[in-house]
CSV table of C-alpha atoms in Angstrom, one decimal:
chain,number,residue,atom,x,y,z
A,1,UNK,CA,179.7,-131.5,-190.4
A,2,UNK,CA,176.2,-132.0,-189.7
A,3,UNK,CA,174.1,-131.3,-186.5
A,4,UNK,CA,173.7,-134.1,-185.0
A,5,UNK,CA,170.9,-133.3,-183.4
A,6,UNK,CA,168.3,-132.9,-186.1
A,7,UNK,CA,169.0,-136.7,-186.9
A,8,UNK,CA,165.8,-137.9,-185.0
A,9,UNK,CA,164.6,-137.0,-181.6
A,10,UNK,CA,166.9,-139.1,-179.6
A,11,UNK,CA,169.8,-137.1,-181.7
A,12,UNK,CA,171.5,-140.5,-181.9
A,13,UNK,CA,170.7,-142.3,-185.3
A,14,UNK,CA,171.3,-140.4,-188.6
A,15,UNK,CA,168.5,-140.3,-191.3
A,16,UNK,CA,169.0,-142.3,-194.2
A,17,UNK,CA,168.2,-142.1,-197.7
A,18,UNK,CA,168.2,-145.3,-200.1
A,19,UNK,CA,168.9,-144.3,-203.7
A,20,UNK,CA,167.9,-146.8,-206.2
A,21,UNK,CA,167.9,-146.7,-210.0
A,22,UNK,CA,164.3,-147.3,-210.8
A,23,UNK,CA,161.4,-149.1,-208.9
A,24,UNK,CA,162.2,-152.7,-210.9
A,25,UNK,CA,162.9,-155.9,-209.1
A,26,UNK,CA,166.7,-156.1,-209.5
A,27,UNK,CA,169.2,-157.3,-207.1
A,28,UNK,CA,170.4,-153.7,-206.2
A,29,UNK,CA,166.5,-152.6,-205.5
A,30,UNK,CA,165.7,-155.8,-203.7
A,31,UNK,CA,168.7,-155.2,-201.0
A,32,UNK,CA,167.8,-151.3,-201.2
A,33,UNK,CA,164.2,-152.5,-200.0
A,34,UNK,CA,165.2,-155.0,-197.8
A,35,UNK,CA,167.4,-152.8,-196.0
A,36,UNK,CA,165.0,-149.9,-195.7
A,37,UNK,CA,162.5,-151.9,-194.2
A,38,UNK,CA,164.9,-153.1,-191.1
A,39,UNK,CA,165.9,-149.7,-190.7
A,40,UNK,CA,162.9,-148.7,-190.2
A,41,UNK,CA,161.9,-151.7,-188.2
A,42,UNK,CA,165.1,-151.1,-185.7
A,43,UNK,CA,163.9,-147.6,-185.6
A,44,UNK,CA,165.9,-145.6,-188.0
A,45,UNK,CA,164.4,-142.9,-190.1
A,46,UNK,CA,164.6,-143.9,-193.9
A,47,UNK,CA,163.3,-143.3,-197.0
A,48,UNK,CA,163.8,-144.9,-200.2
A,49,UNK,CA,163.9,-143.0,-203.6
A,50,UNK,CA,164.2,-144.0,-207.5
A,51,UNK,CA,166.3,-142.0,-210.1
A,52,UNK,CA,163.3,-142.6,-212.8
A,53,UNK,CA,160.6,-144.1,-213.5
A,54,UNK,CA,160.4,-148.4,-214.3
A,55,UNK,CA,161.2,-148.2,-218.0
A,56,UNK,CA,157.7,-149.9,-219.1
A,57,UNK,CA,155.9,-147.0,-217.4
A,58,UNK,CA,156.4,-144.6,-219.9
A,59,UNK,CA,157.5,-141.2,-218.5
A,60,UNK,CA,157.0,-139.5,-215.2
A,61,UNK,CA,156.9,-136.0,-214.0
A,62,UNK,CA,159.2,-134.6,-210.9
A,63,UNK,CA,159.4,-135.7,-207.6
A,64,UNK,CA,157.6,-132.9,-206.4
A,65,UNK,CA,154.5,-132.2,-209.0
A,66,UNK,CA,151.1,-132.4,-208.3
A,67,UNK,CA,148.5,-133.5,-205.5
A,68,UNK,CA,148.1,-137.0,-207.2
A,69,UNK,CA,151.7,-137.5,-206.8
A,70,UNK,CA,151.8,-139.6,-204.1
A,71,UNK,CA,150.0,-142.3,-206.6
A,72,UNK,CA,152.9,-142.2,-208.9
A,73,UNK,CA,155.6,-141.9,-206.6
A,74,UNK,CA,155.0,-142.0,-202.5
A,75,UNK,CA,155.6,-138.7,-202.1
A,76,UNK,CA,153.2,-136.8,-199.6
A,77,UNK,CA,150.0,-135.2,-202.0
A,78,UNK,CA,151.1,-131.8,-202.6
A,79,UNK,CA,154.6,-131.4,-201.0
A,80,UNK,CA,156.6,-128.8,-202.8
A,81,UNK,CA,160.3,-128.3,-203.5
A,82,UNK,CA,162.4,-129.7,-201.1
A,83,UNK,CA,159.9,-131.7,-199.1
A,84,UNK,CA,161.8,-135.0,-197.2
A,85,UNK,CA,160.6,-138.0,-199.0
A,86,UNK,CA,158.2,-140.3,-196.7
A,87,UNK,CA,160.5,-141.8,-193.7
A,88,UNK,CA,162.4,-138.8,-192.8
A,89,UNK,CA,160.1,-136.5,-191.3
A,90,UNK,CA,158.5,-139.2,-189.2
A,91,UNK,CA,159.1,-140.1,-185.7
A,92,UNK,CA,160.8,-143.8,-185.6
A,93,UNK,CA,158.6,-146.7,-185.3
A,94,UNK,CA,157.5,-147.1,-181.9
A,95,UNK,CA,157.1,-150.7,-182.4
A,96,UNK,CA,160.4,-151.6,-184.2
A,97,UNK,CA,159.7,-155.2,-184.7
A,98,UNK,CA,156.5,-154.2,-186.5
A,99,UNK,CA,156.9,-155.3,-190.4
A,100,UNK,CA,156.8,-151.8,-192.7
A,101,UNK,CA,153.6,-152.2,-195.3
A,102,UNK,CA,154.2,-151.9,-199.0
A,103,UNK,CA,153.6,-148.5,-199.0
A,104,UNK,CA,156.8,-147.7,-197.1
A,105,UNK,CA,158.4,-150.2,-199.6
A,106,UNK,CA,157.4,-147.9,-202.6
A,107,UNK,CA,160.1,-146.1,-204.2
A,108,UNK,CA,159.6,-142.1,-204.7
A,109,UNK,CA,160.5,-141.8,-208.2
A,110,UNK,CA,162.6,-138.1,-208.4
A,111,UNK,CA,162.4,-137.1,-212.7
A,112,UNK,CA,161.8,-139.3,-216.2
A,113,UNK,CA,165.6,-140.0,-216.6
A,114,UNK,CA,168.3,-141.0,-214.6
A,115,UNK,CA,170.7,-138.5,-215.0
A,116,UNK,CA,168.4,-135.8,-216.2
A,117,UNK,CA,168.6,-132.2,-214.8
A,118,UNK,CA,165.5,-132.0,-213.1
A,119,UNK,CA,166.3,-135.6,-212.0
A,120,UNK,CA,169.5,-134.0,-210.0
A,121,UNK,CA,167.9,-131.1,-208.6
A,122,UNK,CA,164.9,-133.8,-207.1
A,123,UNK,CA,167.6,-135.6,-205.3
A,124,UNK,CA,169.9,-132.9,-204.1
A,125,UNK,CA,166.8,-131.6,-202.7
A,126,UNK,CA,165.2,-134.5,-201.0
A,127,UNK,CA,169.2,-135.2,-200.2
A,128,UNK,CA,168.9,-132.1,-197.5
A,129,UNK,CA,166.5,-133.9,-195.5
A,130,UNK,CA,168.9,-137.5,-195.1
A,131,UNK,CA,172.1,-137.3,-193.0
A,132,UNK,CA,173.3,-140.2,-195.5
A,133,UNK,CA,172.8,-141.0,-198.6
A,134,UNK,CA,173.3,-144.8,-200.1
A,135,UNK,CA,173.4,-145.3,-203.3
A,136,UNK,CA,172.9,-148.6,-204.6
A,137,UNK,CA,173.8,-150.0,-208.0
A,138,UNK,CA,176.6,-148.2,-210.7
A,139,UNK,CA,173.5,-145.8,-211.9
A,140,UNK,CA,173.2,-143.9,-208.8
A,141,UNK,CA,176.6,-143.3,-208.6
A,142,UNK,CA,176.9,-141.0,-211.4
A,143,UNK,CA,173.6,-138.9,-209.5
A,144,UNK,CA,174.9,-138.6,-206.5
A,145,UNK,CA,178.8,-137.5,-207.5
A,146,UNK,CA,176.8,-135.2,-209.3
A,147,UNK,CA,173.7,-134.0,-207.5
A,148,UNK,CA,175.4,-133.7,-204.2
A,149,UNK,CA,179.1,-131.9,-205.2
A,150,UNK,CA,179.1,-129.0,-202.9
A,151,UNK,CA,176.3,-130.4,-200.3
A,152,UNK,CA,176.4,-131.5,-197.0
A,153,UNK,CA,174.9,-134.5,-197.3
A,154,UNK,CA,177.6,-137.3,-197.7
A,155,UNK,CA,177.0,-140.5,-199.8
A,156,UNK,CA,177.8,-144.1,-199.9
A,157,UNK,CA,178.2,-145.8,-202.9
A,158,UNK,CA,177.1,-149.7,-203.0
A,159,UNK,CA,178.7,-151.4,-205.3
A,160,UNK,CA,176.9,-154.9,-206.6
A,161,UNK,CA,178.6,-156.5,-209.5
A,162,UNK,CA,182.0,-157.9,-209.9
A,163,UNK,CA,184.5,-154.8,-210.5
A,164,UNK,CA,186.2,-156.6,-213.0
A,165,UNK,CA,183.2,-156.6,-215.5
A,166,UNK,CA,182.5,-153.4,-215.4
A,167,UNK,CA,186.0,-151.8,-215.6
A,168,UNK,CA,186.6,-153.7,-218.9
A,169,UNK,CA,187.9,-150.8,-220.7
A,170,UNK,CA,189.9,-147.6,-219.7
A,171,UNK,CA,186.9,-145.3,-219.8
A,172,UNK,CA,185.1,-147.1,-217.7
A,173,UNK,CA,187.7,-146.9,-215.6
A,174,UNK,CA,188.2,-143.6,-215.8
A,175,UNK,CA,185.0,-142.5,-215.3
A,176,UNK,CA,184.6,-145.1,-212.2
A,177,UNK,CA,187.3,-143.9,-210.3
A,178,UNK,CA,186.4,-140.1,-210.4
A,179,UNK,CA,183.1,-140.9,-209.7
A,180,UNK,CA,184.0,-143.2,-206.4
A,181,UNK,CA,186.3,-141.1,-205.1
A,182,UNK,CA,183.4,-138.0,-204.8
A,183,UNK,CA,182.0,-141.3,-202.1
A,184,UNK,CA,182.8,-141.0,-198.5
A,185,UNK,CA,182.5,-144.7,-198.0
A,186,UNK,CA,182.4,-147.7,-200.9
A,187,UNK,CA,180.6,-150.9,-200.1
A,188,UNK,CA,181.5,-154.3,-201.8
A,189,UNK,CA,180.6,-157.6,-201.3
A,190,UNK,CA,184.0,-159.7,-200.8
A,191,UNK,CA,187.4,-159.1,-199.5
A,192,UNK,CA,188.9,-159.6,-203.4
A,193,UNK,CA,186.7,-157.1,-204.7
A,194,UNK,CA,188.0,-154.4,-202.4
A,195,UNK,CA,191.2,-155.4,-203.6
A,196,UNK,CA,190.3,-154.6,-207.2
A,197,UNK,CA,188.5,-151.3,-206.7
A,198,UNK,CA,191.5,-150.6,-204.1
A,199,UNK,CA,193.9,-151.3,-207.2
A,200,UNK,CA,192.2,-150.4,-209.9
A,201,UNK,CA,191.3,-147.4,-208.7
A,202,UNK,CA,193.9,-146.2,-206.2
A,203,UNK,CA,191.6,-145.6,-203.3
A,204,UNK,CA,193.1,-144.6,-200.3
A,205,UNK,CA,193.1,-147.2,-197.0
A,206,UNK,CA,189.6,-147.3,-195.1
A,207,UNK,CA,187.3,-146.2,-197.8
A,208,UNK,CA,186.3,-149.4,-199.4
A,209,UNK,CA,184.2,-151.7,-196.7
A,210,UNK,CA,183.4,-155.3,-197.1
A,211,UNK,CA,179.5,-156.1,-196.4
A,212,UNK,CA,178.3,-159.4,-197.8
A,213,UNK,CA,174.9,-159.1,-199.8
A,214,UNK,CA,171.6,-160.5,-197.8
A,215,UNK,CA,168.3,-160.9,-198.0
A,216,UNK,CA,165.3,-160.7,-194.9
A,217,UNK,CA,164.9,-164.6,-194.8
A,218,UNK,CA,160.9,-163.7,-194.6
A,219,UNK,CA,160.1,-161.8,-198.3
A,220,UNK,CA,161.0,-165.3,-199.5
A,221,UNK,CA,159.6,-168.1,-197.4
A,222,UNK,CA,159.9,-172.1,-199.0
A,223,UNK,CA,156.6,-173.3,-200.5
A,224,UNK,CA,154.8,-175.0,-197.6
A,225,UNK,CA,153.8,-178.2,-199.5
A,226,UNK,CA,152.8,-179.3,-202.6
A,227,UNK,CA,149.8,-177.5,-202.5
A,228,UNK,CA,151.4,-174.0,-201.6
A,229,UNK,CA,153.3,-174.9,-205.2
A,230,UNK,CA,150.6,-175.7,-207.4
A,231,UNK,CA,149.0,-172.5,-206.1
A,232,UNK,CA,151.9,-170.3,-206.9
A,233,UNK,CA,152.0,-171.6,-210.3
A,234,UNK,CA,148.4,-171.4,-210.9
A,235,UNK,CA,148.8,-167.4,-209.9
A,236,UNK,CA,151.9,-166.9,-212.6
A,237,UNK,CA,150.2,-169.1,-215.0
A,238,UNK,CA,152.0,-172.0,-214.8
A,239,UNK,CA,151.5,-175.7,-215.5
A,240,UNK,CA,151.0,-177.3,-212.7
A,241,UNK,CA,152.5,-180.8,-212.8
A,242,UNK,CA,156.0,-180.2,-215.0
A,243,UNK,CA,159.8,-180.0,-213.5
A,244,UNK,CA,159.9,-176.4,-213.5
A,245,UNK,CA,162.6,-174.2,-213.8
A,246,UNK,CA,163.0,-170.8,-212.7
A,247,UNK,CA,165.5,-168.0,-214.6
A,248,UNK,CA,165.5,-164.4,-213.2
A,249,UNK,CA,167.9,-161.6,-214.3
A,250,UNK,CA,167.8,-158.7,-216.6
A,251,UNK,CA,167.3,-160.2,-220.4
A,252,UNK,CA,170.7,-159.0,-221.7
A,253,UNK,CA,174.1,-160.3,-223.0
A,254,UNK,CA,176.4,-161.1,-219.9
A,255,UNK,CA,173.3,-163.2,-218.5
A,256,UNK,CA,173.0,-165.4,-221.2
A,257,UNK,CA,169.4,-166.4,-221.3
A,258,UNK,CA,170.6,-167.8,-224.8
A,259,UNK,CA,172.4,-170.5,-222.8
A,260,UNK,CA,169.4,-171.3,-220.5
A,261,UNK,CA,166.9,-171.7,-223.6
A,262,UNK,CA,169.7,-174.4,-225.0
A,263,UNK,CA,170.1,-176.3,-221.9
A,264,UNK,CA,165.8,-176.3,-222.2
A,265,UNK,CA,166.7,-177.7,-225.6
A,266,UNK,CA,168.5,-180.9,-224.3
A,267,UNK,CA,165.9,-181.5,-221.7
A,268,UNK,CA,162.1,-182.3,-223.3
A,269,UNK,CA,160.5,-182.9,-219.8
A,270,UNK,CA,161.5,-179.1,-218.8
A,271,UNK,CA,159.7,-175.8,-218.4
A,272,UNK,CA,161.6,-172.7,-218.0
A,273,UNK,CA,159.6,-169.7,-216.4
A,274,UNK,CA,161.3,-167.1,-216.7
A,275,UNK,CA,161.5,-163.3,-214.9
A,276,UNK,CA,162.8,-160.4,-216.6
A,277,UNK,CA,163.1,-158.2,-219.8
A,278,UNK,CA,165.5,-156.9,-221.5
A,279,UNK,CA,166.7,-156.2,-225.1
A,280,UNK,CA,166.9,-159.0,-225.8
A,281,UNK,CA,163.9,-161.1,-225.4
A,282,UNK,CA,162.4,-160.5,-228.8
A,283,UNK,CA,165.3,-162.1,-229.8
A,284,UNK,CA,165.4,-165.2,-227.8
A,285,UNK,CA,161.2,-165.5,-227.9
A,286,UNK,CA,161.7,-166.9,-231.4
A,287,UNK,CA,164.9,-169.8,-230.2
A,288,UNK,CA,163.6,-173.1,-230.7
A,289,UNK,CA,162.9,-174.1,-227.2
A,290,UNK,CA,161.2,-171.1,-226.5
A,291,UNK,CA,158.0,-173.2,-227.0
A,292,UNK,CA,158.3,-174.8,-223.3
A,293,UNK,CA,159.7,-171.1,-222.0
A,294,UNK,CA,157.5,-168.9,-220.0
A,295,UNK,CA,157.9,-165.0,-220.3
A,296,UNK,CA,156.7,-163.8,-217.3
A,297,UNK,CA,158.3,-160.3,-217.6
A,298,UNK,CA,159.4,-158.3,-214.4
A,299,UNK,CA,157.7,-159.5,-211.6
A,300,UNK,CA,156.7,-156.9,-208.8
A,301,UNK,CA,157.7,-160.0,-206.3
A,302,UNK,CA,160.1,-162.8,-207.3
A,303,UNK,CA,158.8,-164.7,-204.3
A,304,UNK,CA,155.6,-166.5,-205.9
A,305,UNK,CA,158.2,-167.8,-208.4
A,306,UNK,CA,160.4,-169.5,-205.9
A,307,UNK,CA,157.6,-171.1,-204.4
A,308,UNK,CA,156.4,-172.7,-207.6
A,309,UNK,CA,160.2,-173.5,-208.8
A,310,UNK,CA,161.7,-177.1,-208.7
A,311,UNK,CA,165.1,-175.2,-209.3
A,312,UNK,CA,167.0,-172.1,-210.6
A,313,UNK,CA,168.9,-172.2,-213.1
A,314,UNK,CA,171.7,-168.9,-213.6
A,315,UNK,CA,173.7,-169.1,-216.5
A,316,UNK,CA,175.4,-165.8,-216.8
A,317,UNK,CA,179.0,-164.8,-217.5
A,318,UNK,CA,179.5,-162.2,-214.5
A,319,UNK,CA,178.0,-162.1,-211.8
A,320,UNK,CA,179.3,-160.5,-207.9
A,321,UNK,CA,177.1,-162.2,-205.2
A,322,UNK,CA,174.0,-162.7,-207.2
A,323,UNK,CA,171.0,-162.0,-205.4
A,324,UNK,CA,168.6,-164.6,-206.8
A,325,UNK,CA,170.4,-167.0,-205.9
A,326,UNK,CA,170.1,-166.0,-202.2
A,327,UNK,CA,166.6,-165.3,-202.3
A,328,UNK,CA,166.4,-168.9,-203.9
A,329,UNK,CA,168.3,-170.5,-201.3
A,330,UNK,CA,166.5,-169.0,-198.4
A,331,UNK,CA,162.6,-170.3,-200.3
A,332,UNK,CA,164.2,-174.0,-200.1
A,333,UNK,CA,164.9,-174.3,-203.7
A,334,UNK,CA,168.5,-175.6,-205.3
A,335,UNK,CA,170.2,-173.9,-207.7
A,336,UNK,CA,172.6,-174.8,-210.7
A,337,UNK,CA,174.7,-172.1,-211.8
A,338,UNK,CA,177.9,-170.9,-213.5
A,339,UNK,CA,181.0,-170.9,-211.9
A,340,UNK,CA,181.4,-166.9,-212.6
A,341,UNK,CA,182.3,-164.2,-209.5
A,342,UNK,CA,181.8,-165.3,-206.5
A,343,UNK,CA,178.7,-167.4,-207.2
A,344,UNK,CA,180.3,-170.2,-205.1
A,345,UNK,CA,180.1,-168.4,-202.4
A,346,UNK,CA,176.5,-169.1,-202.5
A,347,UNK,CA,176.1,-172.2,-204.5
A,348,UNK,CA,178.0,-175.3,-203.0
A,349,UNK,CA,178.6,-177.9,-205.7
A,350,UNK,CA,177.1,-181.0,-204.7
A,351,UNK,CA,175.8,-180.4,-201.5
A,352,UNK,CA,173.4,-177.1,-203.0
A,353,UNK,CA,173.0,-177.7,-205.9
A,354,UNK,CA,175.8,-177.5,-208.6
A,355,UNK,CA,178.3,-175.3,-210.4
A,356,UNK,CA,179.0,-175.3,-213.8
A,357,UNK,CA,182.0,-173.6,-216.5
A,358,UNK,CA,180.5,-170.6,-217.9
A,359,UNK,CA,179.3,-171.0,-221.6
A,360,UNK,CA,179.0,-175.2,-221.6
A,361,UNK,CA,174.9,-175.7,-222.7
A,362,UNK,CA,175.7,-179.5,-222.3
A,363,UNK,CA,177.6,-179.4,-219.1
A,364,UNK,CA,174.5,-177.2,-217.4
A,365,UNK,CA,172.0,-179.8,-219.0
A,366,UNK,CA,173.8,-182.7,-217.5
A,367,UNK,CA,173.8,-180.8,-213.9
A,368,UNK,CA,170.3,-179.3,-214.0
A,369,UNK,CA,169.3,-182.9,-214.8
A,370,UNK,CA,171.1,-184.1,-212.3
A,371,UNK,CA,169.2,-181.8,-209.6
A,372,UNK,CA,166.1,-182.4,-210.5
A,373,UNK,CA,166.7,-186.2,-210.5
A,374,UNK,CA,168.2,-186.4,-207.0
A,375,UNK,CA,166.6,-185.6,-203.9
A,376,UNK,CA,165.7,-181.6,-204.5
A,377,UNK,CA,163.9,-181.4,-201.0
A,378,UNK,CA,167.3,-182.5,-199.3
A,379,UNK,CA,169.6,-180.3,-201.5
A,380,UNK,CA,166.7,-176.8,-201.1
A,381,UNK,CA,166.8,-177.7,-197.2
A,382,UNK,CA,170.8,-177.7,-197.3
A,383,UNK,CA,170.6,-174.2,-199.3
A,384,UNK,CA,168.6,-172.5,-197.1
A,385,UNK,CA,170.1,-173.5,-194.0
A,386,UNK,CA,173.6,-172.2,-195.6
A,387,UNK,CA,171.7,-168.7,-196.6
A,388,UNK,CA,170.0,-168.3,-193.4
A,389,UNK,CA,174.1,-168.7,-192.1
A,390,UNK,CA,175.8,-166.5,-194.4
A,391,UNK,CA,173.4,-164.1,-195.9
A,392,UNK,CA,170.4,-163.0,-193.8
A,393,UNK,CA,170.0,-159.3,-193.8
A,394,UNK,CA,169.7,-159.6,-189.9
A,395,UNK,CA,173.8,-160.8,-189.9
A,396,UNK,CA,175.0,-157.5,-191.3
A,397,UNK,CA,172.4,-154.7,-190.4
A,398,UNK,CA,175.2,-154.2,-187.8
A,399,UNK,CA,177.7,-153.5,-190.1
A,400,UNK,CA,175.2,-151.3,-192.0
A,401,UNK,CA,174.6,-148.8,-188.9
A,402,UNK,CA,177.8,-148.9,-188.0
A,403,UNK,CA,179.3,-147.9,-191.2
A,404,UNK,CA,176.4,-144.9,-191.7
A,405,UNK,CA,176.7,-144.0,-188.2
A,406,UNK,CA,180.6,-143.2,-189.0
A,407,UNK,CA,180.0,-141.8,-192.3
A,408,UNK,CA,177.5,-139.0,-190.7
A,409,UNK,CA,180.1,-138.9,-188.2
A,410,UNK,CA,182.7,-137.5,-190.8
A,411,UNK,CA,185.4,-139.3,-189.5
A,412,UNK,CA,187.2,-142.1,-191.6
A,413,UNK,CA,184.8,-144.9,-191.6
A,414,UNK,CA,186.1,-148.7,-189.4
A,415,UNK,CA,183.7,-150.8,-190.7
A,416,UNK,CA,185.0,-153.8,-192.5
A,417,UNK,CA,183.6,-157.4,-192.2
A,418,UNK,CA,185.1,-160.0,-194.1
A,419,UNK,CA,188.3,-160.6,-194.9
């Protein structure tokens, strides 16, 4: 068990390290930032570290190299093997309400692959100085089961997606399981996806916690005007008196950008801006509609695109809790979207915006056009004010300590909220 002591000088809070899979703008990363940040505000030592590199940025060298390392990855210049990652081997803020700056917000990038050897010997080393580990997203899963077998440093696995997607086939399944049960704890975001990683995977009673997904209400403020929106288009690029649509997500199958750039298609007044890449966006550059599409790429901040969005528009065929759509909802802007996980969760037909059959182009057309006919101020105000309810980070940061706090413990962790 670990002495408890060495967690910070107060001996009361353990240290905490953030795994994420690379420095992107995903949903996993997003809530791994978020997170971090009100840690470190409430005075909790964290740290947050990538498993490689973001994939446009070519390779990168160990965690651990050379004195212009903390460019690359916000490391400390210079520190050698086995130095804690920045946030551990500071004292806690004094002023805990204080917002952390964007260098605290940069990911340390451990190795050039994910699950590469010198990848795993970065983590289990910057591991030893965190009391906890959480790992966020299905890549960092397979690190940590791996990298930390045989420490002392216990890990928490956060899972993100619906468990039915990715436990399609018995492999996966197979793989999943072993992997989950090296975890001491297993986050998910509703009471029936417990029940499906419970069942699927026989884990035993107490390991598998219900924490909804949230977002820090202030990374995505509403556009404060008219003006504030034309300026936020103007900085992506963006024409500046169109109905504009926003699409974010990873450009691949199961989120079905295909669908989006048909429903653009049906509607001629429409611009689609859309944030992401992915395999498939040579692909879809070249559909017919693509003309009055936008290709913005990854965006190192979602937030300017929800401040020059009339809507957002997620058409994908799995989804958990989707984290765009929360970040939408608390900038103010509505959302249509396909009735897929537990999207409704987030999306209230008719009083947020709308919810759609997954796969139906026309049926998405018809509601998209519907939103942006009707009174879009009236239905964003309605979805924030249902976020700021259900899904600000500030609701469950509780739940967060408390579940860490018994993990480092190394009893059986008591955390559940939800049902």
């Amino acid at each position: 068990m670990p002495d408890h002591t060495s967690a910070d000088p107060a001996g009361t809070r353990p240290r905490v390290l953030h795994l994420i899979s690379d420095p992107r703008r995903g949903g996993a990363q997003n809530f791994a930032r978020d997170l971090h940040r009100e840690l470190r505000r409430r005075g909790q030592a964290s740290a947050l570290c990538a498993l490689a590199p973001h994939p446009a940025a070519g390779p990168a060298g160990p965690l651990l190299p050379g004195p212009r390392a903390a460019d690359r990855t916000g490391v400390r210049a210079g520190a050698g093997p086995g130095a804690r990652p920045d946030g551990l081997d500071r004292q806690p803020d004094p002023h805990p309400g204080a917002c952390a700056d964007e260098e605290d917000l940069r990911a340390a990038v451990l190795g050039s692959g994910r699950l590469r050897p010198g990848t795993l010997r970065a983590l289990r080393a910057a591991a030893r100085a965190a009391d906890v580990v959480l790992a966020h997203g299905s890549d960092t899963l397979a690190a940590c089961a791996l990298a930390l077998a045989g420490t002392r440093t216990p890990f928490v696995y956060v899972s993100v997606g619906h468990p039915r997607y990715w436990t399609a086939n018995r492999l996966r399944r197979v793989r999943g399981g072993a992997l989950m049960h090296r975890a001491a704890a297993v986050t998910t975001l509703t009471g029936e996806a417990r029940a499906v990683l419970e069942g699927q995977f026989r884990l035993p009673d107490g390991k598998v916690h219900v924490i909804p997904n949230s977002r820090a209400a202030e990374s995505y403020p509403p556009a404060d005007g008219r003006a504030d929106r034309r300026a936020a288009r103007r900085a992506l690029g963006l024409p500046a008196d169109v109905l504009l649509v926003a699409w974010i997500g990873a450009i691949a199958p199961e989120k079905r950008l295909d669908l989006a750039l048909d429903v653009l298609d049906r509607l001629p007044d429409v611009r689609l801006a859309i944030a992401g890449d992915g395999p498939l966006r040579e692909t879809l550059a070249r559909h017919p509609a693509a003309a009055r599409a936008h290709f913005l790429g990854a965006l190192p901040d979602p937030a300017p695109l929800y401040r020059a969005a009339d809507a957002l528009l997620l058409t994908s065929d799995s989804e958990g809790v989707p984290g765009a759509l929360i970040e939408a909802a608390l900038a103010g802007v509505p959302a249509v979207a396909t009735d897929v996980g537990w999207v409704r969760e987030v999306v209230r037909d008719g009083a947020t915006g709308a919810l759609v059959a997954p796969g139906d182009p026309l049926a998405l057309a018809e509601a998209l056009a519907k939103v942006l006919a009707c009174n879009r101020a009236g239905l964003g105000a309605a979805a924030r004010a249902h976020a700021l309810e259900h899904f600000e980070l500030g609701a469950v940061v509780d739940a967060w300590q408390g579940l860490v706090a018994e993990v480092w413990a190394g009893g059986a962790p008591g955390v559940r909220t939800g049902s």
